[in-house]
PDB file of C-alpha atoms in Angstrom:
ATOM      1  CA  MET X  21     -69.393 -28.050 -57.766  1.00 70.00           C
ATOM      2  CA  PRO X  22     -69.844 -28.552 -61.502  1.00 86.00           C
ATOM      3  CA  ASP X  23     -70.850 -31.935 -62.879  1.00 97.00           C
ATOM      4  CA  ILE X  24     -70.557 -33.629 -66.239  1.00 98.00           C
ATOM      5  CA  LEU X  25     -73.995 -34.834 -67.342  1.00 98.00           C
ATOM      6  CA  HIS X  26     -74.977 -37.017 -70.292  1.00 98.00           C
ATOM      7  CA  ARG X  27     -77.894 -39.083 -71.556  1.00 98.00           C
ATOM      8  CA  VAL X  28     -77.999 -41.764 -74.224  1.00 98.00           C
ATOM      9  CA  GLY X  29     -80.728 -44.159 -75.263  1.00 98.00           C
ATOM     10  CA  ILE X  30     -79.760 -47.722 -76.075  1.00 98.00           C
ATOM     11  CA  LYS X  31     -81.973 -50.097 -78.012  1.00 98.00           C
ATOM     12  CA  SER X  32     -81.742 -52.804 -75.387  1.00 98.00           C
ATOM     13  CA  SER X  33     -82.939 -53.955 -72.028  1.00 98.00           C
ATOM     14  CA  THR X  34     -81.580 -52.271 -68.917  1.00 98.00           C
ATOM     15  CA  LYS X  35     -80.294 -55.745 -68.050  1.00 98.00           C
ATOM     16  CA  ASP X  36     -77.934 -55.752 -71.026  1.00 98.00           C
ATOM     17  CA  ALA X  37     -76.868 -52.171 -70.386  1.00 98.00           C
ATOM     18  CA  TYR X  38     -76.211 -52.997 -66.720  1.00 98.00           C
ATOM     19  CA  LYS X  39     -74.083 -55.956 -67.778  1.00 98.00           C
ATOM     20  CA  ALA X  40     -71.926 -53.674 -69.940  1.00 98.00           C
ATOM     21  CA  LEU X  41     -71.336 -51.491 -66.869  1.00 98.00           C
ATOM     22  CA  THR X  42     -70.652 -54.195 -64.331  1.00 98.00           C
ATOM     23  CA  THR X  43     -68.597 -56.886 -66.036  1.00 98.00           C
ATOM     24  CA  ILE X  44     -64.975 -56.654 -67.103  1.00 98.00           C
ATOM     25  CA  ASP X  45     -65.805 -57.878 -70.606  1.00 98.00           C
ATOM     26  CA  GLY X  46     -68.549 -55.281 -70.827  1.00 98.00           C
ATOM     27  CA  LEU X  47     -66.397 -52.377 -69.667  1.00 98.00           C
ATOM     28  CA  ALA X  48     -63.576 -53.506 -71.956  1.00 98.00           C
ATOM     29  CA  GLY X  49     -66.049 -53.443 -74.815  1.00 98.00           C
ATOM     30  CA  TRP X  50     -66.674 -49.717 -74.711  1.00 98.00           C
ATOM     31  CA  TRP X  51     -64.282 -47.766 -72.446  1.00 98.00           C
ATOM     32  CA  THR X  52     -60.834 -49.291 -72.571  1.00 98.00           C
ATOM     33  CA  SER X  53     -59.899 -52.724 -73.784  1.00 98.00           C
ATOM     34  CA  THR X  54     -57.450 -52.925 -70.877  1.00 98.00           C
ATOM     35  CA  THR X  55     -59.858 -53.194 -67.971  1.00 98.00           C
ATOM     36  CA  LYS X  56     -59.122 -55.346 -64.937  1.00 98.00           C
ATOM     37  CA  GLY X  57     -60.440 -55.913 -61.437  1.00 98.00           C
ATOM     38  CA  ASP X  58     -63.681 -56.635 -59.683  1.00 98.00           C
ATOM     39  CA  SER X  59     -66.528 -54.635 -61.165  1.00 98.00           C
ATOM     40  CA  SER X  60     -69.423 -56.764 -60.019  1.00 97.00           C
ATOM     41  CA  LYS X  61     -69.473 -56.249 -56.264  1.00 97.00           C
ATOM     42  CA  VAL X  62     -69.654 -53.271 -53.968  1.00 98.00           C
ATOM     43  CA  GLY X  63     -66.195 -52.455 -52.639  1.00 98.00           C
ATOM     44  CA  GLY X  64     -64.472 -53.988 -55.647  1.00 98.00           C
ATOM     45  CA  GLN X  65     -61.803 -51.992 -57.444  1.00 98.00           C
ATOM     46  CA  ILE X  66     -61.479 -51.623 -61.195  1.00 98.00           C
ATOM     47  CA  HIS X  67     -58.371 -50.562 -63.111  1.00 98.00           C
ATOM     48  CA  PHE X  68     -58.890 -48.841 -66.449  1.00 98.00           C
ATOM     49  CA  GLN X  69     -55.604 -48.472 -68.355  1.00 98.00           C
ATOM     50  CA  PHE X  70     -55.254 -46.255 -71.427  1.00 97.00           C
ATOM     51  CA  GLY X  71     -51.829 -47.322 -72.678  1.00 96.00           C
ATOM     52  CA  ASP X  72     -49.140 -44.851 -71.662  1.00 94.00           C
ATOM     53  CA  ARG X  73     -51.662 -42.007 -71.591  1.00 92.00           C
ATOM     54  CA  GLY X  74     -52.829 -42.848 -68.101  1.00 96.00           C
ATOM     55  CA  PHE X  75     -55.299 -44.798 -66.036  1.00 98.00           C
ATOM     56  CA  PHE X  76     -58.260 -44.529 -63.702  1.00 98.00           C
ATOM     57  CA  ASP X  77     -58.835 -46.713 -60.643  1.00 98.00           C
ATOM     58  CA  THR X  78     -62.353 -46.791 -59.313  1.00 98.00           C
ATOM     59  CA  LYS X  79     -64.027 -48.380 -56.326  1.00 98.00           C
ATOM     60  CA  VAL X  80     -67.573 -49.668 -56.676  1.00 98.00           C
ATOM     61  CA  LEU X  81     -69.806 -47.755 -54.222  1.00 98.00           C
ATOM     62  CA  GLU X  82     -73.276 -48.864 -55.264  1.00 98.00           C
ATOM     63  CA  LEU X  83     -74.842 -51.521 -57.465  1.00 98.00           C
ATOM     64  CA  VAL X  84     -78.590 -51.861 -57.961  1.00 98.00           C
ATOM     65  CA  PRO X  85     -79.166 -54.498 -60.631  1.00 98.00           C
ATOM     66  CA  ASN X  86     -80.438 -53.025 -63.896  1.00 98.00           C
ATOM     67  CA  GLU X  87     -80.905 -49.614 -62.259  1.00 98.00           C
ATOM     68  CA  ARG X  88     -77.816 -47.998 -60.866  1.00 98.00           C
ATOM     69  CA  VAL X  89     -74.019 -48.136 -60.807  1.00 98.00           C
ATOM     70  CA  LEU X  90     -71.863 -45.744 -58.792  1.00 98.00           C
ATOM     71  CA  TRP X  91     -68.087 -45.639 -58.594  1.00 98.00           C
ATOM     72  CA  GLN X  92     -65.615 -43.422 -56.817  1.00 98.00           C
ATOM     73  CA  VAL X  93     -62.279 -42.633 -58.403  1.00 98.00           C
ATOM     74  CA  VAL X  94     -59.466 -43.635 -56.055  1.00 98.00           C
ATOM     75  CA  ASP X  95     -56.448 -43.086 -58.320  1.00 98.00           C
ATOM     76  CA  GLY X  96     -55.637 -41.433 -61.632  1.00 98.00           C
ATOM     77  CA  PRO X  97     -55.417 -37.779 -62.669  1.00 97.00           C
ATOM     78  CA  ALA X  98     -55.471 -35.396 -59.693  1.00 97.00           C
ATOM     79  CA  GLU X  99     -58.680 -33.756 -60.923  1.00 97.00           C
ATOM     80  CA  TRP X 100     -60.478 -37.123 -60.913  1.00 98.00           C
ATOM     81  CA  ILE X 101     -59.468 -38.432 -57.503  1.00 98.00           C
ATOM     82  CA  GLY X 102     -62.434 -38.425 -55.155  1.00 98.00           C
ATOM     83  CA  THR X 103     -64.958 -37.724 -57.906  1.00 98.00           C
ATOM     84  CA  LYS X 104     -67.921 -40.046 -58.395  1.00 98.00           C
ATOM     85  CA  ILE X 105     -69.147 -41.553 -61.644  1.00 98.00           C
ATOM     86  CA  GLY X 106     -72.742 -42.700 -61.779  1.00 98.00           C
ATOM     87  CA  PHE X 107     -74.993 -44.419 -64.278  1.00 98.00           C
ATOM     88  CA  GLU X 108     -78.764 -44.506 -63.770  1.00 98.00           C
ATOM     89  CA  LEU X 109     -80.731 -46.869 -65.999  1.00 98.00           C
ATOM     90  CA  LYS X 110     -84.422 -46.957 -66.811  1.00 98.00           C
ATOM     91  CA  GLN X 111     -86.463 -48.904 -69.329  1.00 98.00           C
ATOM     92  CA  GLU X 112     -88.537 -46.719 -71.643  1.00 97.00           C
ATOM     93  CA  GLY X 113     -90.218 -48.976 -74.175  1.00 97.00           C
ATOM     94  CA  ASP X 114     -87.512 -50.551 -76.337  1.00 97.00           C
ATOM     95  CA  GLN X 115     -84.940 -48.178 -74.954  1.00 98.00           C
ATOM     96  CA  ALA X 116     -82.606 -48.443 -71.992  1.00 98.00           C
ATOM     97  CA  THR X 117     -82.063 -44.821 -71.057  1.00 98.00           C
ATOM     98  CA  VAL X 118     -78.733 -44.076 -69.408  1.00 98.00           C
ATOM     99  CA  LEU X 119     -78.370 -40.973 -67.257  1.00 98.00           C
ATOM    100  CA  PHE X 120     -74.713 -40.341 -66.606  1.00 98.00           C
ATOM    101  CA  LYS X 121     -73.155 -38.066 -63.998  1.00 98.00           C
ATOM    102  CA  HIS X 122     -69.481 -37.473 -63.208  1.00 98.00           C
ATOM    103  CA  GLN X 123     -69.684 -35.370 -60.082  1.00 98.00           C
ATOM    104  CA  GLY X 124     -67.382 -33.738 -57.596  1.00 97.00           C
ATOM    105  CA  TRP X 125     -65.103 -31.758 -59.898  1.00 97.00           C
ATOM    106  CA  LYS X 126     -63.561 -28.955 -57.848  1.00 95.00           C
ATOM    107  CA  GLU X 127     -63.317 -26.448 -60.697  1.00 95.00           C
ATOM    108  CA  PRO X 128     -64.543 -26.261 -64.306  1.00 96.00           C
ATOM    109  CA  VAL X 129     -60.986 -26.486 -65.652  1.00 97.00           C
ATOM    110  CA  GLU X 130     -60.168 -27.017 -69.325  1.00 97.00           C
ATOM    111  CA  PHE X 131     -59.532 -30.704 -68.614  1.00 97.00           C
ATOM    112  CA  MET X 132     -63.134 -30.989 -67.393  1.00 97.00           C
ATOM    113  CA  HIS X 133     -64.354 -29.598 -70.732  1.00 98.00           C
ATOM    114  CA  HIS X 134     -62.237 -32.231 -72.450  1.00 98.00           C
ATOM    115  CA  CYS X 135     -63.494 -35.065 -70.255  1.00 98.00           C
ATOM    116  CA  SER X 136     -67.113 -34.040 -70.845  1.00 98.00           C
ATOM    117  CA  THR X 137     -66.773 -34.401 -74.600  1.00 98.00           C
ATOM    118  CA  LYS X 138     -64.743 -37.577 -74.242  1.00 98.00           C
ATOM    119  CA  TRP X 139     -67.395 -39.110 -71.966  1.00 98.00           C
ATOM    120  CA  ALA X 140     -69.998 -38.413 -74.651  1.00 98.00           C
ATOM    121  CA  VAL X 141     -67.876 -40.233 -77.195  1.00 98.00           C
ATOM    122  CA  PHE X 142     -67.428 -43.202 -74.867  1.00 98.00           C
ATOM    123  CA  LEU X 143     -71.145 -43.309 -74.010  1.00 98.00           C
ATOM    124  CA  MET X 144     -71.843 -43.498 -77.751  1.00 98.00           C
ATOM    125  CA  SER X 145     -69.373 -46.391 -77.751  1.00 98.00           C
ATOM    126  CA  LEU X 146     -71.366 -47.993 -74.898  1.00 98.00           C
ATOM    127  CA  LYS X 147     -74.543 -47.570 -76.952  1.00 98.00           C
ATOM    128  CA  SER X 148     -72.940 -49.171 -79.984  1.00 98.00           C
ATOM    129  CA  PHE X 149     -71.419 -51.980 -77.924  1.00 98.00           C
ATOM    130  CA  VAL X 150     -74.712 -52.950 -76.304  1.00 98.00           C
ATOM    131  CA  GLU X 151     -76.712 -52.624 -79.525  1.00 98.00           C
ATOM    132  CA  THR X 152     -74.292 -54.328 -81.916  1.00 98.00           C
ATOM    133  CA  GLY X 153     -71.638 -56.066 -79.823  1.00 98.00           C
ATOM    134  CA  LYS X 154     -69.026 -53.688 -81.157  1.00 98.00           C
ATOM    135  CA  GLY X 155     -67.891 -50.519 -79.406  1.00 98.00           C
ATOM    136  CA  THR X 156     -64.906 -48.250 -79.869  1.00 98.00           C
ATOM    137  CA  PRO X 157     -62.962 -48.599 -76.623  1.00 98.00           C
ATOM    138  CA  PHE X 158     -59.386 -47.335 -76.261  1.00 97.00           C
ATOM    139  CA  PRO X 159     -57.155 -47.710 -78.274  1.00 97.00           C
ATOM    140  CA  ASN X 160     -59.798 -47.503 -81.009  1.00 96.00           C
ATOM    141  CA  ASP X 161     -61.611 -44.593 -79.413  1.00 97.00           C
ATOM    142  CA  VAL X 162     -62.911 -41.662 -81.425  1.00 96.00           C
ATOM    143  CA  ARG X 163     -60.404 -38.811 -81.196  1.00 96.00           C
ATOM    144  CA  ILE X 164     -61.719 -35.406 -80.230  1.00 97.00           C
ATOM    145  CA  THR X 165     -58.491 -33.481 -80.775  1.00 97.00           C
ATOM    146  CA  ILE X 166     -55.689 -33.815 -83.330  1.00 94.00           C
ATOM    147  CA  ASN X 167     -53.122 -35.305 -81.003  1.00 83.00           C
ATOM    148  CA  TRP X 168     -53.320 -37.896 -78.285  1.00 67.00           C
ATOM    149  CA  ASP X 169     -56.989 -38.029 -77.489  1.00 68.00           C
TER     150      ASP X 169
ATOM    151  CA  MET Q  17     -76.138 -22.949 -61.905  1.00 69.00           C
ATOM    152  CA  PRO Q  18     -74.849 -25.968 -63.821  1.00 86.00           C
ATOM    153  CA  ASP Q  19     -73.167 -25.539 -67.194  1.00 97.00           C
ATOM    154  CA  ILE Q  20     -72.565 -27.787 -70.158  1.00 98.00           C
ATOM    155  CA  LEU Q  21     -68.857 -27.788 -70.991  1.00 98.00           C
ATOM    156  CA  HIS Q  22     -67.026 -29.284 -73.953  1.00 98.00           C
ATOM    157  CA  ARG Q  23     -63.688 -29.108 -75.729  1.00 98.00           C
ATOM    158  CA  VAL Q  24     -62.695 -30.245 -79.201  1.00 98.00           C
ATOM    159  CA  GLY Q  25     -59.523 -29.728 -81.210  1.00 98.00           C
ATOM    160  CA  ILE Q  26     -59.862 -28.968 -84.902  1.00 98.00           C
ATOM    161  CA  LYS Q  27     -57.004 -29.346 -87.358  1.00 98.00           C
ATOM    162  CA  SER Q  28     -57.423 -25.828 -88.702  1.00 98.00           C
ATOM    163  CA  SER Q  29     -56.788 -22.176 -88.050  1.00 98.00           C
ATOM    164  CA  THR Q  30     -58.954 -20.353 -85.545  1.00 98.00           C
ATOM    165  CA  LYS Q  31     -59.939 -18.187 -88.508  1.00 98.00           C
ATOM    166  CA  ASP Q  32     -61.623 -21.120 -90.241  1.00 98.00           C
ATOM    167  CA  ALA Q  33     -63.248 -22.289 -87.021  1.00 98.00           C
ATOM    168  CA  TYR Q  34     -64.530 -18.777 -86.335  1.00 98.00           C
ATOM    169  CA  LYS Q  35     -65.995 -18.631 -89.839  1.00 98.00           C
ATOM    170  CA  ALA Q  36     -67.958 -21.837 -89.161  1.00 98.00           C
ATOM    171  CA  LEU Q  37     -69.419 -20.186 -86.054  1.00 98.00           C
ATOM    172  CA  THR Q  38     -70.274 -16.797 -87.508  1.00 98.00           C
ATOM    173  CA  THR Q  39     -71.574 -17.362 -91.037  1.00 98.00           C
ATOM    174  CA  ILE Q  40     -74.906 -18.873 -92.010  1.00 98.00           C
ATOM    175  CA  ASP Q  41     -73.223 -21.310 -94.391  1.00 98.00           C
ATOM    176  CA  GLY Q  42     -70.852 -22.317 -91.633  1.00 98.00           C
ATOM    177  CA  LEU Q  43     -73.541 -22.884 -89.017  1.00 98.00           C
ATOM    178  CA  ALA Q  44     -75.679 -24.756 -91.550  1.00 98.00           C
ATOM    179  CA  GLY Q  45     -72.694 -27.011 -92.205  1.00 98.00           C
ATOM    180  CA  TRP Q  46     -72.574 -28.529 -88.735  1.00 98.00           C
ATOM    181  CA  TRP Q  47     -75.618 -27.688 -86.542  1.00 98.00           C
ATOM    182  CA  THR Q  48     -78.740 -27.532 -88.639  1.00 98.00           C
ATOM    183  CA  SER Q  49     -78.968 -27.185 -92.365  1.00 98.00           C
ATOM    184  CA  THR Q  50     -81.920 -24.830 -91.837  1.00 98.00           C
ATOM    185  CA  THR Q  51     -80.140 -21.838 -90.347  1.00 98.00           C
ATOM    186  CA  LYS Q  52     -81.183 -18.289 -91.126  1.00 98.00           C
ATOM    187  CA  GLY Q  53     -80.541 -14.764 -89.881  1.00 98.00           C
ATOM    188  CA  ASP Q  54     -77.667 -12.495 -89.138  1.00 98.00           C
ATOM    189  CA  SER Q  55     -74.853 -14.333 -87.412  1.00 98.00           C
ATOM    190  CA  SER Q  56     -71.990 -11.990 -88.218  1.00 97.00           C
ATOM    191  CA  LYS Q  57     -72.762  -8.909 -86.168  1.00 97.00           C
ATOM    192  CA  VAL Q  58     -73.446  -8.189 -82.521  1.00 98.00           C
ATOM    193  CA  GLY Q  59     -77.173  -7.813 -81.949  1.00 98.00           C
ATOM    194  CA  GLY Q  60     -78.032 -10.004 -84.923  1.00 98.00           C
ATOM    195  CA  GLN Q  61     -80.521 -12.828 -84.456  1.00 98.00           C
ATOM    196  CA  ILE Q  62     -80.122 -16.358 -85.761  1.00 98.00           C
ATOM    197  CA  HIS Q  63     -82.895 -18.910 -86.282  1.00 98.00           C
ATOM    198  CA  PHE Q  64     -81.948 -22.571 -86.062  1.00 98.00           C
ATOM    199  CA  GLN Q  65     -84.777 -24.836 -87.198  1.00 98.00           C
ATOM    200  CA  PHE Q  66     -84.776 -28.600 -86.611  1.00 97.00           C
ATOM    201  CA  GLY Q  67     -87.707 -29.659 -88.778  1.00 96.00           C
ATOM    202  CA  ASP Q  68     -90.818 -30.202 -86.710  1.00 94.00           C
ATOM    203  CA  ARG Q  69     -88.778 -31.117 -83.661  1.00 92.00           C
ATOM    204  CA  GLY Q  70     -88.244 -27.506 -82.692  1.00 96.00           C
ATOM    205  CA  PHE Q  71     -86.011 -24.492 -83.036  1.00 98.00           C
ATOM    206  CA  PHE Q  72     -83.641 -22.170 -81.217  1.00 98.00           C
ATOM    207  CA  ASP Q  73     -83.422 -18.423 -81.740  1.00 98.00           C
ATOM    208  CA  THR Q  74     -80.256 -16.756 -80.528  1.00 98.00           C
ATOM    209  CA  LYS Q  75     -79.042 -13.184 -80.342  1.00 98.00           C
ATOM    210  CA  VAL Q  76     -75.359 -12.479 -80.905  1.00 98.00           C
ATOM    211  CA  LEU Q  77     -73.942 -10.902 -77.732  1.00 98.00           C
ATOM    212  CA  GLU Q  78     -70.213 -10.863 -78.456  1.00 98.00           C
ATOM    213  CA  LEU Q  79     -67.916 -11.424 -81.410  1.00 98.00           C
ATOM    214  CA  VAL Q  80     -64.131 -11.244 -81.148  1.00 98.00           C
ATOM    215  CA  PRO Q  81     -62.697 -12.340 -84.489  1.00 98.00           C
ATOM    216  CA  ASN Q  82     -60.977 -15.740 -84.316  1.00 98.00           C
ATOM    217  CA  GLU Q  83     -61.295 -15.780 -80.521  1.00 98.00           C
ATOM    218  CA  ARG Q  84     -64.788 -15.660 -79.118  1.00 98.00           C
ATOM    219  CA  VAL Q  85     -68.470 -16.006 -79.989  1.00 98.00           C
ATOM    220  CA  LEU Q  86     -71.271 -15.570 -77.454  1.00 98.00           C
ATOM    221  CA  TRP Q  87     -74.987 -15.918 -78.049  1.00 98.00           C
ATOM    222  CA  GLN Q  88     -78.037 -15.667 -75.841  1.00 98.00           C
ATOM    223  CA  VAL Q  89     -81.055 -17.827 -76.479  1.00 98.00           C
ATOM    224  CA  VAL Q  90     -84.141 -15.658 -76.956  1.00 98.00           C
ATOM    225  CA  ASP Q  91     -86.668 -18.285 -78.032  1.00 98.00           C
ATOM    226  CA  GLY Q  92     -86.989 -22.067 -78.140  1.00 98.00           C
ATOM    227  CA  PRO Q  93     -87.460 -24.671 -75.392  1.00 97.00           C
ATOM    228  CA  ALA Q  94     -88.310 -23.095 -72.031  1.00 97.00           C
ATOM    229  CA  GLU Q  95     -85.154 -24.519 -70.438  1.00 97.00           C
ATOM    230  CA  TRP Q  96     -82.994 -22.768 -73.055  1.00 98.00           C
ATOM    231  CA  ILE Q  97     -84.488 -19.295 -72.966  1.00 98.00           C
ATOM    232  CA  GLY Q  98     -82.088 -16.844 -71.382  1.00 98.00           C
ATOM    233  CA  THR Q  99     -79.176 -19.263 -71.389  1.00 98.00           C
ATOM    234  CA  LYS Q 100     -75.890 -18.296 -73.045  1.00 98.00           C
ATOM    235  CA  ILE Q 101     -73.867 -20.321 -75.512  1.00 98.00           C
ATOM    236  CA  GLY Q 102     -70.186 -19.479 -75.848  1.00 98.00           C
ATOM    237  CA  PHE Q 103     -67.291 -20.639 -77.976  1.00 98.00           C
ATOM    238  CA  GLU Q 104     -63.716 -19.668 -77.074  1.00 98.00           C
ATOM    239  CA  LEU Q 105     -61.066 -20.326 -79.705  1.00 98.00           C
ATOM    240  CA  LYS Q 106     -57.302 -20.550 -79.370  1.00 98.00           C
ATOM    241  CA  GLN Q 107     -54.578 -21.636 -81.750  1.00 98.00           C
ATOM    242  CA  GLU Q 108     -52.372 -24.394 -80.371  1.00 97.00           C
ATOM    243  CA  GLY Q 109     -49.929 -25.419 -83.074  1.00 97.00           C
ATOM    244  CA  ASP Q 110     -51.911 -26.950 -85.924  1.00 97.00           C
ATOM    245  CA  GLN Q 111     -55.010 -27.124 -83.782  1.00 98.00           C
ATOM    246  CA  ALA Q 112     -57.828 -24.673 -83.239  1.00 98.00           C
ATOM    247  CA  THR Q 113     -59.004 -25.550 -79.753  1.00 98.00           C
ATOM    248  CA  VAL Q 114     -62.670 -24.852 -79.074  1.00 98.00           C
ATOM    249  CA  LEU Q 115     -63.849 -24.395 -75.495  1.00 98.00           C
ATOM    250  CA  PHE Q 116     -67.615 -24.548 -75.399  1.00 98.00           C
ATOM    251  CA  LYS Q 117     -69.934 -23.481 -72.613  1.00 98.00           C
ATOM    252  CA  HIS Q 118     -73.743 -23.518 -72.493  1.00 98.00           C
ATOM    253  CA  GLN Q 119     -74.420 -21.663 -69.269  1.00 98.00           C
ATOM    254  CA  GLY Q 120     -77.380 -20.495 -67.251  1.00 97.00           C
ATOM    255  CA  TRP Q 121     -79.374 -23.697 -66.933  1.00 97.00           C
ATOM    256  CA  LYS Q 122     -81.635 -23.355 -63.916  1.00 96.00           C
ATOM    257  CA  GLU Q 123     -81.634 -27.019 -62.951  1.00 95.00           C
ATOM    258  CA  PRO Q 124     -79.730 -30.149 -64.042  1.00 96.00           C
ATOM    259  CA  VAL Q 125     -82.879 -31.678 -65.536  1.00 97.00           C
ATOM    260  CA  GLU Q 126     -82.884 -34.785 -67.726  1.00 97.00           C
ATOM    261  CA  PHE Q 127     -83.165 -32.580 -70.823  1.00 97.00           C
ATOM    262  CA  MET Q 128     -79.870 -30.933 -69.819  1.00 97.00           C
ATOM    263  CA  HIS Q 129     -78.196 -34.357 -69.759  1.00 98.00           C
ATOM    264  CA  HIS Q 130     -79.577 -34.951 -73.246  1.00 98.00           C
ATOM    265  CA  CYS Q 131     -78.426 -31.581 -74.557  1.00 98.00           C
ATOM    266  CA  SER Q 132     -74.929 -32.105 -73.165  1.00 98.00           C
ATOM    267  CA  THR Q 133     -74.458 -35.308 -75.143  1.00 98.00           C
ATOM    268  CA  LYS Q 134     -76.089 -33.806 -78.210  1.00 98.00           C
ATOM    269  CA  TRP Q 135     -73.792 -30.770 -78.062  1.00 98.00           C
ATOM    270  CA  ALA Q 136     -70.806 -33.145 -78.053  1.00 98.00           C
ATOM    271  CA  VAL Q 137     -72.123 -34.834 -81.167  1.00 98.00           C
ATOM    272  CA  PHE Q 138     -72.658 -31.488 -82.902  1.00 98.00           C
ATOM    273  CA  LEU Q 139     -69.209 -30.231 -81.877  1.00 98.00           C
ATOM    274  CA  MET Q 140     -67.745 -33.353 -83.479  1.00 98.00           C
ATOM    275  CA  SER Q 141     -69.786 -32.351 -86.534  1.00 98.00           C
ATOM    276  CA  LEU Q 142     -68.215 -28.861 -86.350  1.00 98.00           C
ATOM    277  CA  LYS Q 143     -64.766 -30.472 -86.189  1.00 98.00           C
ATOM    278  CA  SER Q 144     -65.503 -32.616 -89.216  1.00 98.00           C
ATOM    279  CA  PHE Q 145     -67.046 -29.732 -91.143  1.00 98.00           C
ATOM    280  CA  VAL Q 146     -64.046 -27.446 -90.649  1.00 98.00           C
ATOM    281  CA  GLU Q 147     -61.504 -30.195 -91.305  1.00 98.00           C
ATOM    282  CA  THR Q 148     -63.139 -31.834 -94.298  1.00 98.00           C
ATOM    283  CA  GLY Q 149     -65.932 -29.549 -95.504  1.00 98.00           C
ATOM    284  CA  LYS Q 150     -68.498 -32.131 -94.485  1.00 98.00           C
ATOM    285  CA  GLY Q 151     -70.342 -32.149 -91.167  1.00 98.00           C
ATOM    286  CA  THR Q 152     -73.436 -33.953 -89.963  1.00 98.00           C
ATOM    287  CA  PRO Q 153     -75.953 -31.170 -89.308  1.00 98.00           C
ATOM    288  CA  PHE Q 154     -79.654 -31.888 -88.747  1.00 97.00           C
ATOM    289  CA  PRO Q 155     -81.352 -33.761 -90.395  1.00 97.00           C
ATOM    290  CA  ASN Q 156     -78.261 -35.932 -90.837  1.00 96.00           C
ATOM    291  CA  ASP Q 157     -77.193 -35.614 -87.209  1.00 97.00           C
ATOM    292  CA  VAL Q 158     -75.893 -38.542 -85.198  1.00 96.00           C
ATOM    293  CA  ARG Q 159     -78.731 -39.953 -83.101  1.00 96.00           C
ATOM    294  CA  ILE Q 160     -78.094 -40.474 -79.415  1.00 97.00           C
ATOM    295  CA  THR Q 161     -81.358 -42.218 -78.612  1.00 97.00           C
ATOM    296  CA  ILE Q 162     -83.527 -44.670 -80.538  1.00 94.00           C
ATOM    297  CA  ASN Q 163     -86.320 -42.245 -81.383  1.00 83.00           C
ATOM    298  CA  TRP Q 164     -86.335 -38.646 -82.460  1.00 66.00           C
ATOM    299  CA  ASP Q 165     -82.874 -37.496 -81.556  1.00 68.00           C
TER     300      ASP Q 165
END
């Protein structure tokens, strides 16, 4: 099954990057400003709302402090349900390197192409958020098409 | 074998998008300002130089005006050699939709994660270049890590 893969390098500690991936304030700082739920414990559920465009609900599967975050999508677009979203962190000098994988897509549909590019944009928002305190979460996200997204 | 997939929507005609993918001035406007070769005919070779960081040489495999461009990498990083890079274009109202695929990677290595994110950044540069006449090709490319790239 095809996966979406990405890698960004953040000028930070893995501790700060991990915080941005495991706290509601952190997630709201780079993905969508309307983030709710319990992101800091295994089994917790997180609700990511993108206005009237849609939402994703994830369940936290794994948390290894400053190293690894893994979620499973439990509700949202049909193509996303059951997929897993993982972030691996490692310290390389002044850089927290983030290896991202969104795995379990059934088919490489056009929507998967879209989500791949959109993930890159949001991971650049994560980088900016951790480095400067300011990201571009929804509804201020960088648009990759001319309409809604 | 895993692929890198992306999708962007450009406020333009597919004709203008195709031109940015098949002329040296076009390619130099969004990928690397040091682009040379013969990009406008099947069998032509294109050299993309990124300063002392490296280069990619591609051979044009297919050209369907305003619809499709396909290259094969013939020289550059070992992981890239033999891989194929394709752009499918379709007009959707005011938008030229670009479906991108970099296929034939042998393994989902860390460098592939990096290239996936970097492709997204360059495709956003393509979008900007076609829409406004100004992209961010190397050496003015958006950096996704804290060092060389």
